[in-house]
Amino acid sequence: VNGKANFKEIDEKLKQLNKPAVKTIQSEDGDIIDCVDIYKQPAFDHHALKNHIIQMKPSFDLKEERLSTKNESTKLAIFQTWQRSGSCQEGTVPIRRIRREDLLRAKSVQQFGRKPHEVVLKSNTTIEHKDGQLPSINTTALAMPVIVNRSAATLVTVGYNYIGAKADINVWTPNVEAQDEYTTAQIWLKAGPGDNFESIESGWTKDSYKTTGCFDMTCSGFVQTSSQYLLGGSIEPVSTEFGQQYDLTVGIY
């Protein structure tokens, strides 16, 4: 067990995470997709959602604004790999089955699915590079956190009273070298300075990743409503350098 967790603890966690399936789909990329009754999904393990009635659509009108005039057929070409192998019926939601080997890769069963708590330096500090140069760091109160061991390109808007954000995000497959590395392309709605914040990143954390926040549906509380889209499912095709470009429209309201 790699010295990280015992099998009993892992089996109990798997039973908690994987809900009974109405239908199961074997995806060609190796994923197993369970179509789970919408009211038996992991969200309802949360005590605050007892007897919750799912609202399938917002109660207010979302005015759609076109951000681009790209050929719509390009957008239609994107799909999730599992969709080739089947579909989930209305009244169910697709959930990627968690397997024992997934849990064994985690540092602990409790930390499975969570973004690691990152080392964030205060905005008034500097990092000494290996070549001895000291880069200049933004020292304003609204500075974005400086994350150790990360390269990032960001477009930042600072203000208040936002109701959300929307963007077309290009689909790529950047290379990573180690099991605990990952890449991300995201809309990040963040409240709070430096290393003490709340954020929505298609998932929610209220304490800078210390104890809350999960990828996909591995924490209770997030309610999935779509029978068509799988959180955590692979996307294809991907963009190529100097070739065809594919993008997904992502919005948080």
CSV table of C-alpha atoms in Angstrom, one decimal:
chain,number,residue,atom,x,y,z
A,1,VAL,CA,0.0,0.0,0.0
A,2,ASN,CA,3.0,2.3,-0.5
A,3,GLY,CA,2.9,3.0,3.3
A,4,LYS,CA,0.2,5.6,2.7
A,5,ALA,CA,-3.0,4.0,3.7
A,6,ASN,CA,-4.3,0.6,4.8
A,7,PHE,CA,-6.7,-1.4,2.6
A,8,LYS,CA,-9.6,-1.3,5.1
A,9,GLU,CA,-9.5,2.5,5.2
A,10,ILE,CA,-9.3,2.6,1.4
A,11,ASP,CA,-12.3,0.3,0.9
A,12,GLU,CA,-14.4,2.3,3.3
A,13,LYS,CA,-13.5,5.5,1.4
A,14,LEU,CA,-14.3,3.8,-2.0
A,15,LYS,CA,-17.7,2.8,-0.6
A,16,GLN,CA,-18.4,6.3,0.5
A,17,LEU,CA,-17.3,7.9,-2.8
A,18,ASN,CA,-18.8,5.4,-5.3
A,19,LYS,CA,-22.6,5.4,-5.3
A,20,PRO,CA,-24.8,2.6,-6.7
A,21,ALA,CA,-25.1,2.9,-10.5
A,22,VAL,CA,-28.2,2.7,-12.6
A,23,LYS,CA,-26.0,2.0,-15.5
A,24,THR,CA,-22.2,1.6,-16.0
A,25,ILE,CA,-20.2,2.7,-19.1
A,26,GLN,CA,-16.6,1.5,-19.9
A,27,SER,CA,-14.8,4.3,-21.6
A,28,GLU,CA,-12.1,3.6,-24.2
A,29,ASP,CA,-9.7,5.8,-22.2
A,30,GLY,CA,-9.9,3.5,-19.2
A,31,ASP,CA,-12.4,5.4,-17.1
A,32,ILE,CA,-15.4,3.6,-15.7
A,33,ILE,CA,-18.5,5.9,-15.7
A,34,ASP,CA,-21.4,5.2,-13.3
A,35,CYS,CA,-24.8,6.8,-14.2
A,36,VAL,CA,-26.0,7.6,-10.7
A,37,ASP,CA,-29.5,8.6,-9.6
A,38,ILE,CA,-29.3,12.4,-9.4
A,39,TYR,CA,-30.5,12.4,-5.8
A,40,LYS,CA,-28.0,9.7,-4.8
A,41,GLN,CA,-24.9,11.6,-5.9
A,42,PRO,CA,-22.1,12.4,-3.4
A,43,ALA,CA,-23.5,15.9,-2.9
A,44,PHE,CA,-26.2,14.5,-0.6
A,45,ASP,CA,-23.7,13.1,1.9
A,46,HIS,CA,-23.5,16.7,3.1
A,47,HIS,CA,-25.7,17.3,6.2
A,48,ALA,CA,-26.9,20.7,4.9
A,49,LEU,CA,-28.4,19.0,1.8
A,50,LYS,CA,-30.8,16.7,3.6
A,51,ASN,CA,-34.2,16.8,1.9
A,52,HIS,CA,-32.7,19.3,-0.7
A,53,ILE,CA,-34.7,19.8,-3.9
A,54,ILE,CA,-32.4,20.3,-6.9
A,55,GLN,CA,-33.0,23.4,-8.9
A,56,MET,CA,-32.1,22.4,-12.5
A,57,LYS,CA,-32.0,26.0,-13.9
A,58,PRO,CA,-31.3,29.4,-12.4
A,59,SER,CA,-34.4,31.3,-11.3
A,60,PHE,CA,-33.2,34.5,-13.1
A,61,ASP,CA,-32.4,35.1,-16.8
A,62,LEU,CA,-28.7,34.9,-17.8
A,63,LYS,CA,-28.1,37.2,-20.7
A,64,GLU,CA,-25.8,35.4,-23.0
A,65,GLU,CA,-23.1,37.5,-24.5
A,66,ARG,CA,-21.0,36.3,-27.4
A,67,LEU,CA,-17.3,36.7,-26.7
A,68,SER,CA,-16.2,35.6,-30.1
A,69,THR,CA,-17.4,35.1,-33.7
A,70,LYS,CA,-15.5,31.9,-34.3
A,71,ASN,CA,-17.1,29.2,-36.4
A,72,GLU,CA,-19.5,27.4,-34.2
A,73,SER,CA,-18.7,24.1,-35.9
A,74,THR,CA,-15.3,24.2,-34.2
A,75,LYS,CA,-17.0,24.2,-30.8
A,76,LEU,CA,-19.3,21.3,-31.8
A,77,ALA,CA,-16.2,19.2,-32.6
A,78,ILE,CA,-15.2,18.9,-29.0
A,79,PHE,CA,-16.5,16.0,-26.9
A,80,GLN,CA,-15.7,13.9,-23.9
A,81,THR,CA,-14.1,10.5,-24.7
A,82,TRP,CA,-16.6,8.5,-22.7
A,83,GLN,CA,-19.5,9.8,-24.8
A,84,ARG,CA,-18.4,7.5,-27.6
A,85,SER,CA,-19.2,4.4,-25.5
A,86,GLY,CA,-22.7,5.4,-24.2
A,87,SER,CA,-24.8,7.9,-22.4
A,88,CYS,CA,-26.6,8.5,-19.1
A,89,GLN,CA,-30.4,8.8,-19.1
A,90,GLU,CA,-32.3,11.8,-17.7
A,91,GLY,CA,-32.6,11.7,-14.0
A,92,THR,CA,-29.0,10.4,-13.6
A,93,VAL,CA,-25.6,12.1,-13.6
A,94,PRO,CA,-22.3,10.6,-14.9
A,95,ILE,CA,-19.7,10.1,-12.2
A,96,ARG,CA,-16.1,8.8,-12.9
A,97,ARG,CA,-15.6,5.7,-10.6
A,98,ILE,CA,-12.8,6.1,-8.1
A,99,ARG,CA,-10.6,3.0,-8.0
A,100,ARG,CA,-8.2,1.7,-5.3
A,101,GLU,CA,-5.1,2.7,-7.4
A,102,ASP,CA,-6.5,6.3,-7.4
A,103,LEU,CA,-6.5,6.4,-3.6
A,104,LEU,CA,-3.1,4.8,-3.4
A,105,ARG,CA,-1.6,7.7,-5.3
A,106,ALA,CA,-2.8,10.1,-2.7
A,107,LYS,CA,-0.7,11.2,0.3
A,108,SER,CA,-3.6,10.1,2.5
A,109,VAL,CA,-7.2,9.0,2.1
A,110,GLN,CA,-8.4,12.2,3.7
A,111,GLN,CA,-6.4,14.3,1.2
A,112,PHE,CA,-7.6,12.4,-1.9
A,113,GLY,CA,-9.0,14.8,-4.5
A,114,ARG,CA,-7.9,17.9,-2.7
A,115,LYS,CA,-5.6,20.5,-4.1
A,116,PRO,CA,-2.5,20.5,-2.0
A,117,HIS,CA,-2.1,23.4,0.4
A,118,GLU,CA,0.3,25.6,-1.4
A,119,VAL,CA,3.3,27.6,0.0
A,120,VAL,CA,2.2,31.1,-0.6
A,121,LEU,CA,4.6,34.0,0.2
A,122,LYS,CA,3.3,37.3,1.6
A,123,SER,CA,3.1,40.0,-1.1
A,124,ASN,CA,5.9,42.0,0.6
A,125,THR,CA,8.5,39.3,0.4
A,126,THR,CA,10.9,38.3,-2.4
A,127,ILE,CA,12.2,35.0,-3.7
A,128,GLU,CA,15.9,34.5,-4.2
A,129,HIS,CA,16.6,32.8,-7.5
A,130,LYS,CA,19.3,30.2,-7.8
A,131,ASP,CA,21.4,32.7,-9.9
A,132,GLY,CA,21.3,35.1,-7.0
A,133,GLN,CA,19.0,37.7,-8.7
A,134,LEU,CA,16.1,39.0,-6.7
A,135,PRO,CA,13.0,39.5,-8.8
A,136,SER,CA,10.7,42.4,-8.1
A,137,ILE,CA,7.4,41.4,-6.4
A,138,ASN,CA,4.2,43.5,-6.5
A,139,THR,CA,3.8,44.8,-3.0
A,140,THR,CA,0.3,46.3,-3.4
A,141,ALA,CA,-2.5,45.1,-1.1
A,142,LEU,CA,-4.2,43.5,-4.1
A,143,ALA,CA,-1.2,41.5,-5.3
A,144,MET,CA,-1.8,38.0,-6.6
A,145,PRO,CA,-0.2,35.4,-4.4
A,146,VAL,CA,3.3,34.2,-5.4
A,147,ILE,CA,3.2,30.4,-5.6
A,148,VAL,CA,6.4,28.5,-5.2
A,149,ASN,CA,7.2,26.0,-8.0
A,150,ARG,CA,4.6,27.2,-10.4
A,151,SER,CA,4.7,29.0,-13.7
A,152,ALA,CA,1.6,31.0,-14.6
A,153,ALA,CA,0.1,33.4,-17.0
A,154,THR,CA,-2.8,35.4,-15.7
A,155,LEU,CA,-5.3,38.0,-16.8
A,156,VAL,CA,-6.5,39.7,-13.6
A,157,THR,CA,-9.5,42.0,-13.0
A,158,VAL,CA,-9.7,43.6,-9.6
A,159,GLY,CA,-13.0,45.0,-8.3
A,160,TYR,CA,-16.1,44.1,-6.5
A,161,ASN,CA,-19.8,43.1,-7.0
A,162,TYR,CA,-18.9,40.7,-9.8
A,163,ILE,CA,-21.6,38.1,-10.6
A,164,GLY,CA,-19.2,35.7,-12.4
A,165,ALA,CA,-16.9,35.3,-15.4
A,166,LYS,CA,-16.9,33.6,-18.8
A,167,ALA,CA,-14.1,32.7,-21.2
A,168,ASP,CA,-13.2,30.5,-24.2
A,169,ILE,CA,-10.3,28.3,-23.0
A,170,ASN,CA,-8.1,26.6,-25.5
A,171,VAL,CA,-7.8,22.8,-25.1
A,172,TRP,CA,-4.2,21.6,-24.8
A,173,THR,CA,-2.3,18.6,-23.3
A,174,PRO,CA,0.8,20.1,-21.6
A,175,ASN,CA,3.4,17.5,-20.5
A,176,VAL,CA,4.0,16.8,-16.8
A,177,GLU,CA,6.9,14.8,-15.4
A,178,ALA,CA,5.8,13.5,-12.0
A,179,GLN,CA,2.6,11.9,-10.6
A,180,ASP,CA,2.0,14.9,-8.2
A,181,GLU,CA,2.3,17.5,-10.9
A,182,TYR,CA,-0.7,18.9,-12.8
A,183,THR,CA,-1.5,21.7,-15.2
A,184,THR,CA,-4.6,23.9,-15.2
A,185,ALA,CA,-6.5,26.3,-17.4
A,186,GLN,CA,-9.2,28.0,-15.4
A,187,ILE,CA,-11.4,30.9,-14.4
A,188,TRP,CA,-10.5,31.7,-10.8
A,189,LEU,CA,-12.9,33.9,-8.8
A,190,LYS,CA,-11.0,34.9,-5.6
A,191,ALA,CA,-12.0,36.9,-2.6
A,192,GLY,CA,-9.4,37.9,0.0
A,193,PRO,CA,-5.7,38.8,0.0
A,194,GLY,CA,-2.6,36.8,-0.3
A,195,ASP,CA,-2.6,33.5,1.5
A,196,ASN,CA,-6.0,34.0,3.2
A,197,PHE,CA,-8.8,33.7,0.7
A,198,GLU,CA,-12.0,32.1,-0.5
A,199,SER,CA,-12.2,31.0,-4.2
A,200,ILE,CA,-14.3,29.3,-6.8
A,201,GLU,CA,-12.4,27.3,-9.3
A,202,SER,CA,-15.1,25.0,-10.6
A,203,GLY,CA,-14.9,23.8,-7.0
A,204,TRP,CA,-14.9,25.7,-3.8
A,205,THR,CA,-12.4,26.4,-1.0
A,206,LYS,CA,-13.1,28.7,1.9
A,207,ASP,CA,-9.7,28.5,3.6
A,208,SER,CA,-6.9,28.6,1.0
A,209,TYR,CA,-7.0,24.8,0.4
A,210,LYS,CA,-6.1,24.1,4.0
A,211,THR,CA,-9.0,21.7,4.8
A,212,THR,CA,-11.7,22.3,2.1
A,213,GLY,CA,-12.0,22.1,-1.6
A,214,CYS,CA,-11.9,19.1,-4.0
A,215,PHE,CA,-11.5,18.3,-7.6
A,216,ASP,CA,-14.6,17.1,-9.4
A,217,MET,CA,-17.2,15.4,-7.1
A,218,THR,CA,-14.9,13.9,-4.4
A,219,CYS,CA,-16.2,16.2,-1.7
A,220,SER,CA,-19.9,16.3,-0.7
A,221,GLY,CA,-21.8,19.5,-1.4
A,222,PHE,CA,-21.4,20.1,-5.1
A,223,VAL,CA,-24.6,19.3,-6.9
A,224,GLN,CA,-24.2,17.9,-10.5
A,225,THR,CA,-27.3,18.5,-12.7
A,226,SER,CA,-26.2,17.4,-16.2
A,227,SER,CA,-26.7,13.9,-17.5
A,228,GLN,CA,-24.4,14.7,-20.4
A,229,TYR,CA,-21.1,16.1,-19.0
A,230,LEU,CA,-18.7,14.3,-16.8
A,231,LEU,CA,-16.6,16.2,-14.3
A,232,GLY,CA,-13.0,14.9,-14.6
A,233,GLY,CA,-13.6,13.3,-18.1
A,234,SER,CA,-11.0,13.6,-20.8
A,235,ILE,CA,-11.7,16.0,-23.7
A,236,GLU,CA,-10.8,15.6,-27.3
A,237,PRO,CA,-9.7,16.6,-29.8
A,238,VAL,CA,-6.9,18.9,-28.6
A,239,SER,CA,-5.3,21.9,-30.3
A,240,THR,CA,-2.0,21.5,-32.2
A,241,GLU,CA,0.7,24.1,-32.7
A,242,PHE,CA,0.2,25.9,-36.1
A,243,GLY,CA,-2.8,23.6,-36.6
A,244,GLN,CA,-6.5,23.4,-35.8
A,245,GLN,CA,-7.5,25.1,-32.5
A,246,TYR,CA,-10.3,23.8,-30.2
A,247,ASP,CA,-11.8,25.6,-27.3
A,248,LEU,CA,-14.3,25.2,-24.5
A,249,THR,CA,-16.5,28.0,-23.2
A,250,VAL,CA,-16.4,28.0,-19.4
A,251,GLY,CA,-18.6,30.2,-17.3
A,252,ILE,CA,-19.2,30.7,-13.6
A,253,TYR,CA,-22.3,32.8,-12.6
